[in-house]
Amino acid sequence: QVQLVESGGGLVQAGGSLRLSCVASGRFSSIPAMAWFRQAPGEQRELVAVMVSGGGSNYAASVKDRFTISRDNAKNTVYLQMTRLKPEDTAVYYCHAEIRQRAFTSETRTYWGQGTQVTVPS
């Protein structure tokens, strides 16, 4: 059973920084992509940042130049360094991973973490 476990959320003042972590555990072959999504109250879940195993990344326009996604492939971990946080960044942040469970196949499955709350008071 594959699990994604996030950590690092909390309350931070506007302009501050937080670092989220997400560790993938279980039996699998590789993780082609890992990403962070967020969902604010009453809003749809949105992509924040994604990084593929080769190192390429992409960001939502609203967080570009403030957030940085990184991966430690040896630890099956993805990070989200968030700086210059704004009240509109307040949301539950979810880790997402596309996981290949068997080597030498193209089949992948997607998994979600349980979410971690980030609150930036206005």
PDB file of C-alpha atoms in Angstrom:
ATOM      1  CA  GLN A   1       0.000   0.000   0.000  1.00  0.00           C
ATOM      2  CA  VAL A   2       1.431   3.369  -1.032  1.00  0.00           C
ATOM      3  CA  GLN A   3       1.058   6.261   1.371  1.00  0.00           C
ATOM      4  CA  LEU A   4       1.879   9.946   1.108  1.00  0.00           C
ATOM      5  CA  VAL A   5       2.428  11.751   4.389  1.00  0.00           C
ATOM      6  CA  GLU A   6       2.730  15.532   4.499  1.00  0.00           C
ATOM      7  CA  SER A   7       4.193  17.684   7.235  1.00  0.00           C
ATOM      8  CA  GLY A   8       5.214  21.263   7.819  1.00  0.00           C
ATOM      9  CA  GLY A   9       1.973  23.206   7.699  1.00  0.00           C
ATOM     10  CA  GLY A  10       1.008  25.783  10.274  1.00  0.00           C
ATOM     11  CA  LEU A  11       0.193  29.404  10.937  1.00  0.00           C
ATOM     12  CA  VAL A  12       2.572  32.050   9.673  1.00  0.00           C
ATOM     13  CA  GLN A  13       2.331  35.815   9.403  1.00  0.00           C
ATOM     14  CA  ALA A  14       2.116  37.468   6.012  1.00  0.00           C
ATOM     15  CA  GLY A  15       5.546  37.777   4.481  1.00  0.00           C
ATOM     16  CA  GLY A  16       6.815  34.719   6.317  1.00  0.00           C
ATOM     17  CA  SER A  17       7.996  31.340   5.088  1.00  0.00           C
ATOM     18  CA  LEU A  18       7.068  27.690   5.528  1.00  0.00           C
ATOM     19  CA  ARG A  19       8.465  24.455   4.170  1.00  0.00           C
ATOM     20  CA  LEU A  20       6.179  21.526   3.435  1.00  0.00           C
ATOM     21  CA  SER A  21       7.430  17.966   3.096  1.00  0.00           C
ATOM     22  CA  CYS A  22       5.793  14.852   1.691  1.00  0.00           C
ATOM     23  CA  VAL A  23       7.209  11.353   1.939  1.00  0.00           C
ATOM     24  CA  ALA A  24       6.017   8.455  -0.187  1.00  0.00           C
ATOM     25  CA  SER A  25       6.198   5.028   1.414  1.00  0.00           C
ATOM     26  CA  GLY A  26       5.226   1.508   0.388  1.00  0.00           C
ATOM     27  CA  ARG A  27       6.168  -0.798  -2.447  1.00  0.00           C
ATOM     28  CA  PHE A  28       6.726   0.801  -5.824  1.00  0.00           C
ATOM     29  CA  SER A  29       9.274   1.083  -8.580  1.00  0.00           C
ATOM     30  CA  SER A  30       9.513   4.804  -9.246  1.00  0.00           C
ATOM     31  CA  ILE A  31       7.722   8.123  -8.951  1.00  0.00           C
ATOM     32  CA  PRO A  32       7.521   9.879 -12.316  1.00  0.00           C
ATOM     33  CA  ALA A  33       5.947  13.023 -10.887  1.00  0.00           C
ATOM     34  CA  MET A  34       5.231  14.644  -7.533  1.00  0.00           C
ATOM     35  CA  ALA A  35       3.168  17.750  -7.009  1.00  0.00           C
ATOM     36  CA  TRP A  36       1.503  20.044  -4.536  1.00  0.00           C
ATOM     37  CA  PHE A  37      -2.117  21.104  -4.805  1.00  0.00           C
ATOM     38  CA  ARG A  38      -4.107  23.359  -2.512  1.00  0.00           C
ATOM     39  CA  GLN A  39      -7.738  23.901  -1.707  1.00  0.00           C
ATOM     40  CA  ALA A  40      -9.104  26.969   0.017  1.00  0.00           C
ATOM     41  CA  PRO A  41     -12.562  26.940   1.668  1.00  0.00           C
ATOM     42  CA  GLY A  42     -15.269  27.072  -0.966  1.00  0.00           C
ATOM     43  CA  GLU A  43     -12.755  26.791  -3.784  1.00  0.00           C
ATOM     44  CA  GLN A  44     -11.702  24.028  -6.138  1.00  0.00           C
ATOM     45  CA  ARG A  45      -8.462  22.198  -5.603  1.00  0.00           C
ATOM     46  CA  GLU A  46      -5.728  23.786  -7.724  1.00  0.00           C
ATOM     47  CA  LEU A  47      -2.257  22.806  -8.804  1.00  0.00           C
ATOM     48  CA  VAL A  48       0.475  24.770  -7.048  1.00  0.00           C
ATOM     49  CA  ALA A  49       3.634  23.151  -8.388  1.00  0.00           C
ATOM     50  CA  VAL A  50       4.780  19.919 -10.013  1.00  0.00           C
ATOM     51  CA  MET A  51       8.165  18.332 -10.488  1.00  0.00           C
ATOM     52  CA  VAL A  52       8.999  15.310 -12.636  1.00  0.00           C
ATOM     53  CA  SER A  53      11.703  12.819 -11.783  1.00  0.00           C
ATOM     54  CA  GLY A  54      14.094  14.360 -14.297  1.00  0.00           C
ATOM     55  CA  GLY A  55      13.940  17.694 -12.482  1.00  0.00           C
ATOM     56  CA  GLY A  56      11.622  19.732 -14.666  1.00  0.00           C
ATOM     57  CA  SER A  57       9.061  21.807 -12.783  1.00  0.00           C
ATOM     58  CA  ASN A  58       6.071  24.029 -13.326  1.00  0.00           C
ATOM     59  CA  TYR A  59       4.241  26.491 -11.098  1.00  0.00           C
ATOM     60  CA  ALA A  60       0.920  28.224 -10.830  1.00  0.00           C
ATOM     61  CA  ALA A  61       1.253  31.853 -11.843  1.00  0.00           C
ATOM     62  CA  SER A  62       0.106  32.972  -8.400  1.00  0.00           C
ATOM     63  CA  VAL A  63       3.081  31.347  -6.646  1.00  0.00           C
ATOM     64  CA  LYS A  64       5.838  31.623  -9.213  1.00  0.00           C
ATOM     65  CA  ASP A  65       8.910  33.400  -7.812  1.00  0.00           C
ATOM     66  CA  ARG A  66       7.662  32.823  -4.256  1.00  0.00           C
ATOM     67  CA  PHE A  67       7.399  29.025  -3.982  1.00  0.00           C
ATOM     68  CA  THR A  68      10.000  26.426  -4.891  1.00  0.00           C
ATOM     69  CA  ILE A  69       9.348  22.728  -5.377  1.00  0.00           C
ATOM     70  CA  SER A  70      12.176  20.252  -4.977  1.00  0.00           C
ATOM     71  CA  ARG A  71      12.612  16.502  -4.718  1.00  0.00           C
ATOM     72  CA  ASP A  72      14.955  14.093  -3.016  1.00  0.00           C
ATOM     73  CA  ASN A  73      14.474  11.019  -5.165  1.00  0.00           C
ATOM     74  CA  ALA A  74      16.588   8.865  -2.869  1.00  0.00           C
ATOM     75  CA  LYS A  75      14.191   9.653  -0.008  1.00  0.00           C
ATOM     76  CA  ASN A  76      11.016   9.600  -2.122  1.00  0.00           C
ATOM     77  CA  THR A  77      10.315  13.061  -0.768  1.00  0.00           C
ATOM     78  CA  VAL A  78       9.014  16.263  -2.288  1.00  0.00           C
ATOM     79  CA  TYR A  79       9.296  19.662  -0.661  1.00  0.00           C
ATOM     80  CA  LEU A  80       7.545  22.977  -1.136  1.00  0.00           C
ATOM     81  CA  GLN A  81       9.462  25.991   0.108  1.00  0.00           C
ATOM     82  CA  MET A  82       7.002  28.843   0.448  1.00  0.00           C
ATOM     83  CA  THR A  83       8.242  32.406   0.908  1.00  0.00           C
ATOM     84  CA  ARG A  84       6.581  35.837   1.044  1.00  0.00           C
ATOM     85  CA  LEU A  85       3.362  34.151   2.072  1.00  0.00           C
ATOM     86  CA  LYS A  86       0.106  36.025   1.571  1.00  0.00           C
ATOM     87  CA  PRO A  87      -3.336  35.613   3.154  1.00  0.00           C
ATOM     88  CA  GLU A  88      -4.588  34.240  -0.164  1.00  0.00           C
ATOM     89  CA  ASP A  89      -2.162  31.336   0.219  1.00  0.00           C
ATOM     90  CA  THR A  90      -4.297  30.073   3.097  1.00  0.00           C
ATOM     91  CA  ALA A  91      -5.499  26.581   2.166  1.00  0.00           C
ATOM     92  CA  VAL A  92      -5.112  22.897   2.811  1.00  0.00           C
ATOM     93  CA  TYR A  93      -2.082  21.751   0.853  1.00  0.00           C
ATOM     94  CA  TYR A  94      -2.129  18.258  -0.609  1.00  0.00           C
ATOM     95  CA  CYS A  95       0.734  16.165  -1.863  1.00  0.00           C
ATOM     96  CA  HIS A  96       0.074  14.251  -5.081  1.00  0.00           C
ATOM     97  CA  ALA A  97       2.211  11.594  -6.691  1.00  0.00           C
ATOM     98  CA  GLU A  98       2.118   9.617  -9.902  1.00  0.00           C
ATOM     99  CA  ILE A  99       3.649   6.286  -9.005  1.00  0.00           C
ATOM    100  CA  ARG A 100       4.847   3.390 -11.110  1.00  0.00           C
ATOM    101  CA  GLN A 101       4.480   0.283  -9.025  1.00  0.00           C
ATOM    102  CA  ARG A 102       6.158  -2.173 -11.386  1.00  0.00           C
ATOM    103  CA  ALA A 103       9.360  -1.561 -13.310  1.00  0.00           C
ATOM    104  CA  PHE A 104       9.442  -1.798 -17.090  1.00  0.00           C
ATOM    105  CA  THR A 105       5.791  -0.838 -17.439  1.00  0.00           C
ATOM    106  CA  SER A 106       4.141   2.420 -18.400  1.00  0.00           C
ATOM    107  CA  GLU A 107       1.255   1.931 -15.975  1.00  0.00           C
ATOM    108  CA  THR A 108       1.041   4.437 -13.155  1.00  0.00           C
ATOM    109  CA  ARG A 109      -1.403   5.238 -10.379  1.00  0.00           C
ATOM    110  CA  THR A 110      -2.020   8.518  -8.604  1.00  0.00           C
ATOM    111  CA  TYR A 111      -2.078   9.007  -4.861  1.00  0.00           C
ATOM    112  CA  TRP A 112      -2.984  11.842  -2.530  1.00  0.00           C
ATOM    113  CA  GLY A 113      -1.792  12.763   0.923  1.00  0.00           C
ATOM    114  CA  GLN A 114      -4.157  13.661   3.731  1.00  0.00           C
ATOM    115  CA  GLY A 115      -3.440  17.375   3.494  1.00  0.00           C
ATOM    116  CA  THR A 116      -1.768  19.909   5.749  1.00  0.00           C
ATOM    117  CA  GLN A 117      -3.245  23.271   6.704  1.00  0.00           C
ATOM    118  CA  VAL A 118      -1.410  26.487   5.926  1.00  0.00           C
ATOM    119  CA  THR A 119      -2.899  29.641   7.435  1.00  0.00           C
ATOM    120  CA  VAL A 120      -1.713  33.173   6.728  1.00  0.00           C
ATOM    121  CA  PRO A 121      -3.836  35.674   8.681  1.00  0.00           C
ATOM    122  CA  SER A 122      -4.769  38.920   7.020  1.00  0.00           C
TER     123      SER A 122
END
